[in-house]
PDB file of C-alpha atoms in Angstrom:
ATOM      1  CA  UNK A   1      26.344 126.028  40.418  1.00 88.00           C
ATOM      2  CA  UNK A   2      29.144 128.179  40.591  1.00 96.00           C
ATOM      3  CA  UNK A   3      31.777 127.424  43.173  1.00 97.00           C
ATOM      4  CA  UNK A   4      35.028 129.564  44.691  1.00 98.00           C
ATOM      5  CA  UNK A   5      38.532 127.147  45.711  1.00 98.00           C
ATOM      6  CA  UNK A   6      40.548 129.478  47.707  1.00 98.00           C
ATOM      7  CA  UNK A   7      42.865 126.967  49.343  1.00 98.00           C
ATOM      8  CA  UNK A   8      45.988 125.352  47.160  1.00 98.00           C
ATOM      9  CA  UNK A   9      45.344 121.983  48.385  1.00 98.00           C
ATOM     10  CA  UNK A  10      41.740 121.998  47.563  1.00 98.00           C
ATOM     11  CA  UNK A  11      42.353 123.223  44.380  1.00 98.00           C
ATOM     12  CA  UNK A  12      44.831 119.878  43.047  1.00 98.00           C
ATOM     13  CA  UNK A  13      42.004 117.721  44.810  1.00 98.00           C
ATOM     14  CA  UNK A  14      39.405 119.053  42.021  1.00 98.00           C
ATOM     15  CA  UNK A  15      41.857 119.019  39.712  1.00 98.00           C
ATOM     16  CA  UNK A  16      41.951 114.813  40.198  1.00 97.00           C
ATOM     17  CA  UNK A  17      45.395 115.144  41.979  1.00 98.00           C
ATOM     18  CA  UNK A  18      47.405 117.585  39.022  1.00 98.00           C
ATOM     19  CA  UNK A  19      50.932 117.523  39.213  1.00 99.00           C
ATOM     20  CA  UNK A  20      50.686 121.448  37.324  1.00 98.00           C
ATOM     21  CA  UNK A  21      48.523 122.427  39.631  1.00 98.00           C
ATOM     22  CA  UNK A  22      50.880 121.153  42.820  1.00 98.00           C
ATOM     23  CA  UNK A  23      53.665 122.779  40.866  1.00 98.00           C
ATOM     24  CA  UNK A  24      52.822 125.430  38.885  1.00 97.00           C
ATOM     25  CA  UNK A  25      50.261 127.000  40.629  1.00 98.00           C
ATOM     26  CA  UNK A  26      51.580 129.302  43.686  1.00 97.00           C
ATOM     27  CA  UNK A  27      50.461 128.485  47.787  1.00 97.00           C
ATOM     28  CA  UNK A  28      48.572 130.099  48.539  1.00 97.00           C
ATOM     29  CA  UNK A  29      46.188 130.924  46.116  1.00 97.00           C
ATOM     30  CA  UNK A  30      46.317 134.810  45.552  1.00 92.00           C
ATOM     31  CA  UNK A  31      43.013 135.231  43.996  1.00 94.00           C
ATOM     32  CA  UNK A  32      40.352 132.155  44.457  1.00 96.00           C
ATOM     33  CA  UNK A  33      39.559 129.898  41.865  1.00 98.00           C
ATOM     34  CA  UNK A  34      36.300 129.528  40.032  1.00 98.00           C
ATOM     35  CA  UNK A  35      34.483 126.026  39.599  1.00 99.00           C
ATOM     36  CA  UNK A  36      31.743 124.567  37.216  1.00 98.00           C
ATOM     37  CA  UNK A  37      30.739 121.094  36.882  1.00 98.00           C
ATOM     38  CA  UNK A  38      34.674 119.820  35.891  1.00 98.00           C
ATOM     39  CA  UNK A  39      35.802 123.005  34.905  1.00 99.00           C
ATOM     40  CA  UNK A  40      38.031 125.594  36.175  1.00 98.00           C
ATOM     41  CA  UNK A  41      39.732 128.820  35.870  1.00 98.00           C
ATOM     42  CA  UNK A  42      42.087 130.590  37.591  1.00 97.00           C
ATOM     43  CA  UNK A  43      44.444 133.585  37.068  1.00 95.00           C
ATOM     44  CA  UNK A  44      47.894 132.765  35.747  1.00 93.00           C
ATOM     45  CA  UNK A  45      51.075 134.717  35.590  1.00 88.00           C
ATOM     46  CA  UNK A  46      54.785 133.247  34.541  1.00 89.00           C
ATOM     47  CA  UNK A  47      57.824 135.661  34.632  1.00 85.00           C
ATOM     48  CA  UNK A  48      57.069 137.000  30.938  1.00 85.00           C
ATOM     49  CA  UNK A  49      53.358 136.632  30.512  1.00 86.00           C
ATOM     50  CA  UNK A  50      51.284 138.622  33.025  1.00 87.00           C
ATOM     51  CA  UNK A  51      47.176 139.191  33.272  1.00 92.00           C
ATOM     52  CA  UNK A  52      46.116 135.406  32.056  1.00 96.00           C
ATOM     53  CA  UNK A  53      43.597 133.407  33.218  1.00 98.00           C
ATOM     54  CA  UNK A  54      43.827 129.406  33.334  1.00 98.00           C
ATOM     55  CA  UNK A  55      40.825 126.935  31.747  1.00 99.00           C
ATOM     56  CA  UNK A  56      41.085 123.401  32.576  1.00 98.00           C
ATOM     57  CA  UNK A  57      38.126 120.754  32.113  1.00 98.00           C
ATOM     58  CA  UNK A  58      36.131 119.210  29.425  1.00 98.00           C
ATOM     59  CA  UNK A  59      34.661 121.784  26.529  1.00 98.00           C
ATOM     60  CA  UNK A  60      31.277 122.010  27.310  1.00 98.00           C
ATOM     61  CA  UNK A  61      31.900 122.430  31.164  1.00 98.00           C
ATOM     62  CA  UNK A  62      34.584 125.045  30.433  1.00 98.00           C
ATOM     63  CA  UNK A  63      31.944 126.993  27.825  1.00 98.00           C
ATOM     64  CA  UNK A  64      29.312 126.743  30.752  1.00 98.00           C
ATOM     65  CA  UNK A  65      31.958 128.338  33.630  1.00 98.00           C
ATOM     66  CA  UNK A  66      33.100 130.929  31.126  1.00 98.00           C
ATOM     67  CA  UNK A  67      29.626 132.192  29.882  1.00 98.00           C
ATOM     68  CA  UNK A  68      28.665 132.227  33.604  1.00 98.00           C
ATOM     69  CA  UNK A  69      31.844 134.462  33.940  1.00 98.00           C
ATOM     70  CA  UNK A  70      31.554 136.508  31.659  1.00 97.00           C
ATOM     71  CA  UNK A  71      27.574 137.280  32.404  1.00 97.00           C
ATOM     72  CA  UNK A  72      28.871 137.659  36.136  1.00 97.00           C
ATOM     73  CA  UNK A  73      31.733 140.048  34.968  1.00 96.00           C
ATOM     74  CA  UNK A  74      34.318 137.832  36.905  1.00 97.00           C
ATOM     75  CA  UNK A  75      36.628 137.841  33.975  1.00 96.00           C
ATOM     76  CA  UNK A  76      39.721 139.916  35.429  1.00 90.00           C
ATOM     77  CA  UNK A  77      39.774 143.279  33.153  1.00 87.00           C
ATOM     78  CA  UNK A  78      42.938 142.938  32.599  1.00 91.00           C
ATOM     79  CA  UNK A  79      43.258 139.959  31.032  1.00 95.00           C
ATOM     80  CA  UNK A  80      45.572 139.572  28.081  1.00 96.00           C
ATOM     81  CA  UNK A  81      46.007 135.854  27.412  1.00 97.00           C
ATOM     82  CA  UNK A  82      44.119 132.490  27.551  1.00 98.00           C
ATOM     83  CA  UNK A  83      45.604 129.077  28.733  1.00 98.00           C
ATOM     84  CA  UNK A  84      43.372 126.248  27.954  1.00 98.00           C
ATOM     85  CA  UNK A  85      43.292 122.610  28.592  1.00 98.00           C
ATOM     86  CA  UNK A  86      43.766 121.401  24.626  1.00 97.00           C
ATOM     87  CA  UNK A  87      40.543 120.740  23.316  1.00 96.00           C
ATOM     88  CA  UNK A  88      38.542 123.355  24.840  1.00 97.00           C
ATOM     89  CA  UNK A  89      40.044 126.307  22.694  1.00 97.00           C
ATOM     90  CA  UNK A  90      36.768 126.701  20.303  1.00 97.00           C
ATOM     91  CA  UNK A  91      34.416 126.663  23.557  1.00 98.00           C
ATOM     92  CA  UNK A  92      36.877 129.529  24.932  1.00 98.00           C
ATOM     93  CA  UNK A  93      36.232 131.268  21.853  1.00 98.00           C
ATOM     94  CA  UNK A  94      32.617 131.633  21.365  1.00 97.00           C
ATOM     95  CA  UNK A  95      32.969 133.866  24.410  1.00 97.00           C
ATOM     96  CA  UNK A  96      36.341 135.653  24.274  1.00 97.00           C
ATOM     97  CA  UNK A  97      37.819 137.301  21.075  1.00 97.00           C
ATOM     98  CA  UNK A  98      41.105 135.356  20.756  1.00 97.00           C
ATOM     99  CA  UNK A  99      44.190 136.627  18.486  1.00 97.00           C
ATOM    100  CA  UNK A 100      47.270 134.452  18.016  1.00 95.00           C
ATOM    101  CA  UNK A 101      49.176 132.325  20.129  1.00 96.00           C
ATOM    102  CA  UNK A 102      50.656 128.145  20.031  1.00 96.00           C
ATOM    103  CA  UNK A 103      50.197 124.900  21.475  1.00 98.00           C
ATOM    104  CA  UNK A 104      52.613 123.729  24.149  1.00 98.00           C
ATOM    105  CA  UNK A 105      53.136 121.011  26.770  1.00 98.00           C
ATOM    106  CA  UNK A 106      53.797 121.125  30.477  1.00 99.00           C
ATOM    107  CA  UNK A 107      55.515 118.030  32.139  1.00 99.00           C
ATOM    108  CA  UNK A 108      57.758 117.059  35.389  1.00 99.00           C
ATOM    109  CA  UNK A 109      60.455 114.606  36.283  1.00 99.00           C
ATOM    110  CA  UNK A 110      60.235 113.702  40.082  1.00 99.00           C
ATOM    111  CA  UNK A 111      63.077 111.129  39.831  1.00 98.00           C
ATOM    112  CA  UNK A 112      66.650 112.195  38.865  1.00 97.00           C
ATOM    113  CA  UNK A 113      68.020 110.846  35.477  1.00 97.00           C
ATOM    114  CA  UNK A 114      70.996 108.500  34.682  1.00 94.00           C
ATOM    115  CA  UNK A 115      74.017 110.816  33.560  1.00 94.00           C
ATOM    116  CA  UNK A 116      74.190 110.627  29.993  1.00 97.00           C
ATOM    117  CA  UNK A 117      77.230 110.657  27.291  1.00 94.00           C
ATOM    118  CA  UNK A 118      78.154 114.528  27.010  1.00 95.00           C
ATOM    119  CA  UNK A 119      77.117 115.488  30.653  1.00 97.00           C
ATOM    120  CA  UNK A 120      80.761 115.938  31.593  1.00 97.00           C
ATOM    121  CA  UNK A 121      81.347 118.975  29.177  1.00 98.00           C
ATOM    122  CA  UNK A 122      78.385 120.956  30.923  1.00 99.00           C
ATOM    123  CA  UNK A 123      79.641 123.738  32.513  1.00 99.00           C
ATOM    124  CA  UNK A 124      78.354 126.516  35.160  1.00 99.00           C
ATOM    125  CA  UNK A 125      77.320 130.034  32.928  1.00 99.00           C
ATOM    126  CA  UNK A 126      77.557 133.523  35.091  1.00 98.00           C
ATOM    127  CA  UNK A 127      76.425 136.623  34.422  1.00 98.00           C
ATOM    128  CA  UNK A 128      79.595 137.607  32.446  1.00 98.00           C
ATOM    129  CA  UNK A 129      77.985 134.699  30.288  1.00 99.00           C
ATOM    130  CA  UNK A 130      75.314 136.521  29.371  1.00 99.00           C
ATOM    131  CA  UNK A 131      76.208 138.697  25.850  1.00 99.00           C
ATOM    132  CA  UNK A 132      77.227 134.583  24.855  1.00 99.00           C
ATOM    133  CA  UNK A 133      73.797 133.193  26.609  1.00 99.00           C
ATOM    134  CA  UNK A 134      71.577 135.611  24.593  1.00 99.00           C
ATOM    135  CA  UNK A 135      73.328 135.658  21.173  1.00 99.00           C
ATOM    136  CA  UNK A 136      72.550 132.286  20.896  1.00 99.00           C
ATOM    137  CA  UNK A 137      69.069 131.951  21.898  1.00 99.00           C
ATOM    138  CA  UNK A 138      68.659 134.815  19.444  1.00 98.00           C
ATOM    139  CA  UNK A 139      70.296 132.693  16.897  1.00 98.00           C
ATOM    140  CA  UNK A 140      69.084 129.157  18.410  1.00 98.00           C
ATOM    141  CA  UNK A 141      65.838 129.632  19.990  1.00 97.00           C
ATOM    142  CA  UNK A 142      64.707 133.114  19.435  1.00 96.00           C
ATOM    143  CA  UNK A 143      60.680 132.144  20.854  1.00 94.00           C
ATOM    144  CA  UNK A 144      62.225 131.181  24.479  1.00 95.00           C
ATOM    145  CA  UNK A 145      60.669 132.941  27.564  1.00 93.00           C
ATOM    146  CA  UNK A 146      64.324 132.315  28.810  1.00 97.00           C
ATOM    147  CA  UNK A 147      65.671 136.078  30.443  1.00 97.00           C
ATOM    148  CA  UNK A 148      69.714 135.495  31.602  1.00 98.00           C
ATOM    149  CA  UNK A 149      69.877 136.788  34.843  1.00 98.00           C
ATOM    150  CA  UNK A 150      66.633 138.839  34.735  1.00 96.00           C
ATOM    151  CA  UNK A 151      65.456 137.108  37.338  1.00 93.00           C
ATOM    152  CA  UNK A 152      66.655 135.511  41.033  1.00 95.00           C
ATOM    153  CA  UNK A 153      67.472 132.011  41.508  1.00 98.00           C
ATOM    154  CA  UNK A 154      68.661 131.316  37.859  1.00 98.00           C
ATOM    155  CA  UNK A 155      71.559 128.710  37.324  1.00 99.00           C
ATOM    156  CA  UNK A 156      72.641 128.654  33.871  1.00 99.00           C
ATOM    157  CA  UNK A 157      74.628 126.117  32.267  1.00 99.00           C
ATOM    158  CA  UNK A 158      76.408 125.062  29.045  1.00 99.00           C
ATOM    159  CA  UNK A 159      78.719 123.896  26.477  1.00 99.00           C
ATOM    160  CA  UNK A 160      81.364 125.377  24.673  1.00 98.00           C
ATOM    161  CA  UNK A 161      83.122 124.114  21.180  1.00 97.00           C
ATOM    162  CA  UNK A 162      86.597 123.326  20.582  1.00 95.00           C
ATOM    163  CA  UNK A 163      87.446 126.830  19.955  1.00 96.00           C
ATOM    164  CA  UNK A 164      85.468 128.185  22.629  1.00 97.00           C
ATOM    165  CA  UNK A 165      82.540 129.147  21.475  1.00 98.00           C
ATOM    166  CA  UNK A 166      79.001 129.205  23.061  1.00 99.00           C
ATOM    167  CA  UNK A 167      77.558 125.794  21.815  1.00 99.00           C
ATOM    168  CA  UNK A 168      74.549 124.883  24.250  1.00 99.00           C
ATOM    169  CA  UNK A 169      72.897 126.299  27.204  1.00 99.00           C
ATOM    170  CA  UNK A 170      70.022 126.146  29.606  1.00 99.00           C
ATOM    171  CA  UNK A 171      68.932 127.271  32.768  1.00 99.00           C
ATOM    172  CA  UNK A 172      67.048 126.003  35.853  1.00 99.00           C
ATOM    173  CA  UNK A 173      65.037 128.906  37.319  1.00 98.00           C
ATOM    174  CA  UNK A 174      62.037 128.574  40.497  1.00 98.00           C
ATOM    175  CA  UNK A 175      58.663 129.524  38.659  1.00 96.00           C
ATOM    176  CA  UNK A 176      56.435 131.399  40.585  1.00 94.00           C
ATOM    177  CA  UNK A 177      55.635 128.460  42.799  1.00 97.00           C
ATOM    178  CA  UNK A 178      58.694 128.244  43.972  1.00 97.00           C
ATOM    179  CA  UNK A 179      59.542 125.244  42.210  1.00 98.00           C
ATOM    180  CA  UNK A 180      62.827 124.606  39.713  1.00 99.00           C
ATOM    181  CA  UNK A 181      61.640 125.109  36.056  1.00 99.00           C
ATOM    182  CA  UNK A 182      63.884 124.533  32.913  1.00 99.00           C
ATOM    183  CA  UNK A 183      63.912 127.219  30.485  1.00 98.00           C
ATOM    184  CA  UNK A 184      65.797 128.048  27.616  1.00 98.00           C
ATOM    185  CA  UNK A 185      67.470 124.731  26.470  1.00 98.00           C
ATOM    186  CA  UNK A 186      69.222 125.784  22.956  1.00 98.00           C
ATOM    187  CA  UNK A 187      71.580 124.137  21.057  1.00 98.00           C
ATOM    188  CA  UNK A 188      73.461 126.144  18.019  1.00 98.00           C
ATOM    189  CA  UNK A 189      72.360 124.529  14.909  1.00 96.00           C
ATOM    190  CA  UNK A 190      75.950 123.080  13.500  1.00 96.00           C
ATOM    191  CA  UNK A 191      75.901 121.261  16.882  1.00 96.00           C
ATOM    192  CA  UNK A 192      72.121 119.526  16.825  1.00 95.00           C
ATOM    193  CA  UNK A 193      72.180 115.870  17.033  1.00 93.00           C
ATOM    194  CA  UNK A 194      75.360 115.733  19.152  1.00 96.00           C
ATOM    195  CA  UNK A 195      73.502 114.562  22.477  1.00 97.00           C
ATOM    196  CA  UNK A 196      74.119 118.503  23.687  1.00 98.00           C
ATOM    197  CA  UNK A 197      70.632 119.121  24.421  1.00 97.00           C
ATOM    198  CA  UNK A 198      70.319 115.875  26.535  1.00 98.00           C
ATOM    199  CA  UNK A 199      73.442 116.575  28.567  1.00 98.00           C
ATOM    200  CA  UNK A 200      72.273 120.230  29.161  1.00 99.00           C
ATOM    201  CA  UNK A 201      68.675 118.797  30.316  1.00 99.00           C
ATOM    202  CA  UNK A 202      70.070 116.039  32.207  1.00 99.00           C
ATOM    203  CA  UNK A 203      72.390 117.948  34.370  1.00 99.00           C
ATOM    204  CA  UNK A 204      70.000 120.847  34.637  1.00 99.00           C
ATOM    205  CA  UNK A 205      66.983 117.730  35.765  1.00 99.00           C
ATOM    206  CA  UNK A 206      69.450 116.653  38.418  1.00 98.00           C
ATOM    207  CA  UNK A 207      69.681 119.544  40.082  1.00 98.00           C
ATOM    208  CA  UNK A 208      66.630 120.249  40.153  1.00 98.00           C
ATOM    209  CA  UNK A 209      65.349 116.859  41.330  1.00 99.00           C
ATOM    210  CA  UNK A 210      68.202 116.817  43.724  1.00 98.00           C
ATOM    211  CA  UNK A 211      67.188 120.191  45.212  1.00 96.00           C
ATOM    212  CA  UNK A 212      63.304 120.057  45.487  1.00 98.00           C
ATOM    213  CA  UNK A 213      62.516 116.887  44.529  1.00 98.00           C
ATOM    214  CA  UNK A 214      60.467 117.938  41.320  1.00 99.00           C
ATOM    215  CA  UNK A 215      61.464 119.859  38.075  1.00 99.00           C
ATOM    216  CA  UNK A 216      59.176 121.338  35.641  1.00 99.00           C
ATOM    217  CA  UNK A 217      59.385 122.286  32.026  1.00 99.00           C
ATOM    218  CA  UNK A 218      57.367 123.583  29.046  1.00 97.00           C
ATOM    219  CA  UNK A 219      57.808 122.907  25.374  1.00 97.00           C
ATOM    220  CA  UNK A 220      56.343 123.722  22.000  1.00 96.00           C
ATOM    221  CA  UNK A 221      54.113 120.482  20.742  1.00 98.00           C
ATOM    222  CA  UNK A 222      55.304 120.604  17.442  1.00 97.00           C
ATOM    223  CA  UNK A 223      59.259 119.737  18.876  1.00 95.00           C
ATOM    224  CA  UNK A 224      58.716 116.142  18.696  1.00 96.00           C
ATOM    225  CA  UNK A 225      62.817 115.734  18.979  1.00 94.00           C
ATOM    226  CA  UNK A 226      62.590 117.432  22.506  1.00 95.00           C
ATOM    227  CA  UNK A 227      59.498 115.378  23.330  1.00 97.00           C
ATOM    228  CA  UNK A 228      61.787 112.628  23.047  1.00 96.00           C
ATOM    229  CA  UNK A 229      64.430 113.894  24.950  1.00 96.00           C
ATOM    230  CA  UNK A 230      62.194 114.758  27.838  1.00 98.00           C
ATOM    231  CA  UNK A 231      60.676 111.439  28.311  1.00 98.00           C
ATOM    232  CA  UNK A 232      63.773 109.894  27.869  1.00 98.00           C
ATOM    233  CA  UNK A 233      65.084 111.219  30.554  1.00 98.00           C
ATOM    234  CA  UNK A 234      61.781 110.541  32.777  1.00 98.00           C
ATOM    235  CA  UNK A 235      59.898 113.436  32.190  1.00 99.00           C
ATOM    236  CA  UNK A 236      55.981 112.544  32.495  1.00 98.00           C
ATOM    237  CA  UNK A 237      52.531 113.319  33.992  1.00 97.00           C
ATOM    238  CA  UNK A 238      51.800 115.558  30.604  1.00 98.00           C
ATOM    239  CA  UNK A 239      49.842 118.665  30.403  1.00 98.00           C
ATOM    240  CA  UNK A 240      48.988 119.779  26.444  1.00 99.00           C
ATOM    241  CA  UNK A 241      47.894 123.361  26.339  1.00 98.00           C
ATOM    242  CA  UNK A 242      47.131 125.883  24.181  1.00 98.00           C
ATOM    243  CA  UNK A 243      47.735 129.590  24.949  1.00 98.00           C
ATOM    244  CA  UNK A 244      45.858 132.414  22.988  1.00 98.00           C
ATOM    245  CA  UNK A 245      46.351 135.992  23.302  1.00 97.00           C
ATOM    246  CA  UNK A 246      43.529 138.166  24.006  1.00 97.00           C
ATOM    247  CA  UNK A 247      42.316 140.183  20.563  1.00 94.00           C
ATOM    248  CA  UNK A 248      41.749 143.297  22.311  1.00 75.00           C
ATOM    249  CA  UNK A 249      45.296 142.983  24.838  1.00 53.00           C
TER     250      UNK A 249
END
C-alpha cells in the first residue's frame, strides 16, 4: 500500500538510519514523501539542478512505487531529472522516458582529518578571486556544479604556484539542508599528483567538521583517484547514484 512520510525524522528511520537522508535532505520536509514496500521517492533540488525527484530502494519495489505514481499522477509535472539508488535505473525507465545523465557518489566525513603535507599553502579565495576561481574550473573541471560566490555561505580556498598563479581550489558551501558540502575541488593539470587536491579537501573537511560536525560531498564514480582521496581522509557511509535527465525536460 501506498504510504505518505511527511516528518524528516521519520523519513531517515525508513530509510534504515541514512546519513544522505539526515544530511542532504532539508527539515522539514517541504513536500511529503511517498513509500512502497522499501522504496521511496521524494522531490530533490541542489543549487543547480531544480524539479527532480529522488528513488531509493530495491528495483522491483522502486518499479512498483513508480507505476503506482505514475497511474496516480503523483509524479510532480515539472520534473526534469531522476536520482536513483544505482541499480534501479532500468526499473525507473520502463516508466519514465530518460535522456542522458552519469553515475556519481554521495559520502560524509563526521570526524575531522589529520593535516596533511601541502595543507599549509591553502589559502582563503574572495570574491576578487573569482575571474582566477572560474578560469580554472573551466580549464580543470569544466562538469562542476561549483558557482563562485553565486550563492551565500561559500568559503573558497586554494593554492597558488610559484609565480602566482591559480593552482588549486575548492569551496565548502551549506547545501540546502543546511549542512557544509564540498564542491568544486580542481587542481590545474601540470599540478596533479602534487598532494594539492588532498590539502584543498583536507582543510576544506576541517572546517566543515569543525563547524557542524558533518561534511558532505559528491563525486563522479568513474574518479577512482578522488575516491581515494576521500576515504583517505575518512570520508564514508557511501551513497552510489545515478542521475538521468528527463527526455521530455
Amino acid at each position: 500500500m501506498l504510504q505518505e512520510i511527511s516528518h524528516h525524522e521519520e523519513l531517515i528511520g525508513f530509510g534504515g538510519g541514512s546519513a544522505f537522508l539526515r544530511w542532504d535532505v532539508p527539515a522539514p520536509l517541504s513536500t511529503p514523501a511517498h513509500c512502497l514496500g522499501e522504496a521511496l521517492a521524494l522531490p530533490r533540488q541542489t543549487h543547480t539542478r531544480p524539479n527532480g525527484l529522488l528513488l531509493m530502494g530495491p528495483p522491483d519495489d522502486v518499479e512498483s512505487l513508480l507505476a503506482v505514481m505514475v497511474d496516480a499522477a503523483l509524479v510532480p509535472d515539472a520534473l526534469a531529472r531522476v536520482t536513483v539508488q544505482r541499480g534501479s535505473l532500468d526499473a525507473v525507465a520502463r516508466h519514465l522516458p530518460l535522456a542522458d545523465g552519469n553515475d556519481w557518489e554521495w559520502l560524509c566525513a563526521t570526524q575531522p582529518p589529520p593535516t596533511v603535507a601541502g595543507e599549509a599553502r591553502v589559502r582563503v579565495l574572495g570574491p576578487d578571486d573569482v575571474a582566477e576561481i572560474r578560469a580554472l574550473l573551466a580549464v580543470a573541471n569544466p562538469r562542476t556544479d561549483a558557482r563562485p560566490f553565486e550563492h551565500p555561505g561559500q568559503h573558497w580556498v586554494g593554492v597558488r604556484s610559484d609565480d602566482g598563479g591559480l593552482v588549486a581550489c575548492g569551496v565548502r558551501e551549506p547545501n540546502l539542508a543546511g549542512h557544509p558540502h564540498l564542491s568544486g575541488i580542481t587542481v590545474h593539470q601540470a599540478e596533479r599528483g602534487t598532494g594539492l587536491g588532498l590539502a584543498v579537501t583536507a582543510r576544506l573537511t576541517c572546517d566543515g567538521v569543525s563547524e557542524s560536525g558533518v561534511c558532505t560531498l559528491g563525486m563522479y564514480s568513474e574518479n577512482a583517484v578522488a575516491r581515494r582521496v576521500y576515504t583517505g581522509l575518512g570520508y564514508g557511509d557511501t551513497h552510489e547514484w545515478s542521475s538521468r535527465r528527463l527526455a521530455t525536460a
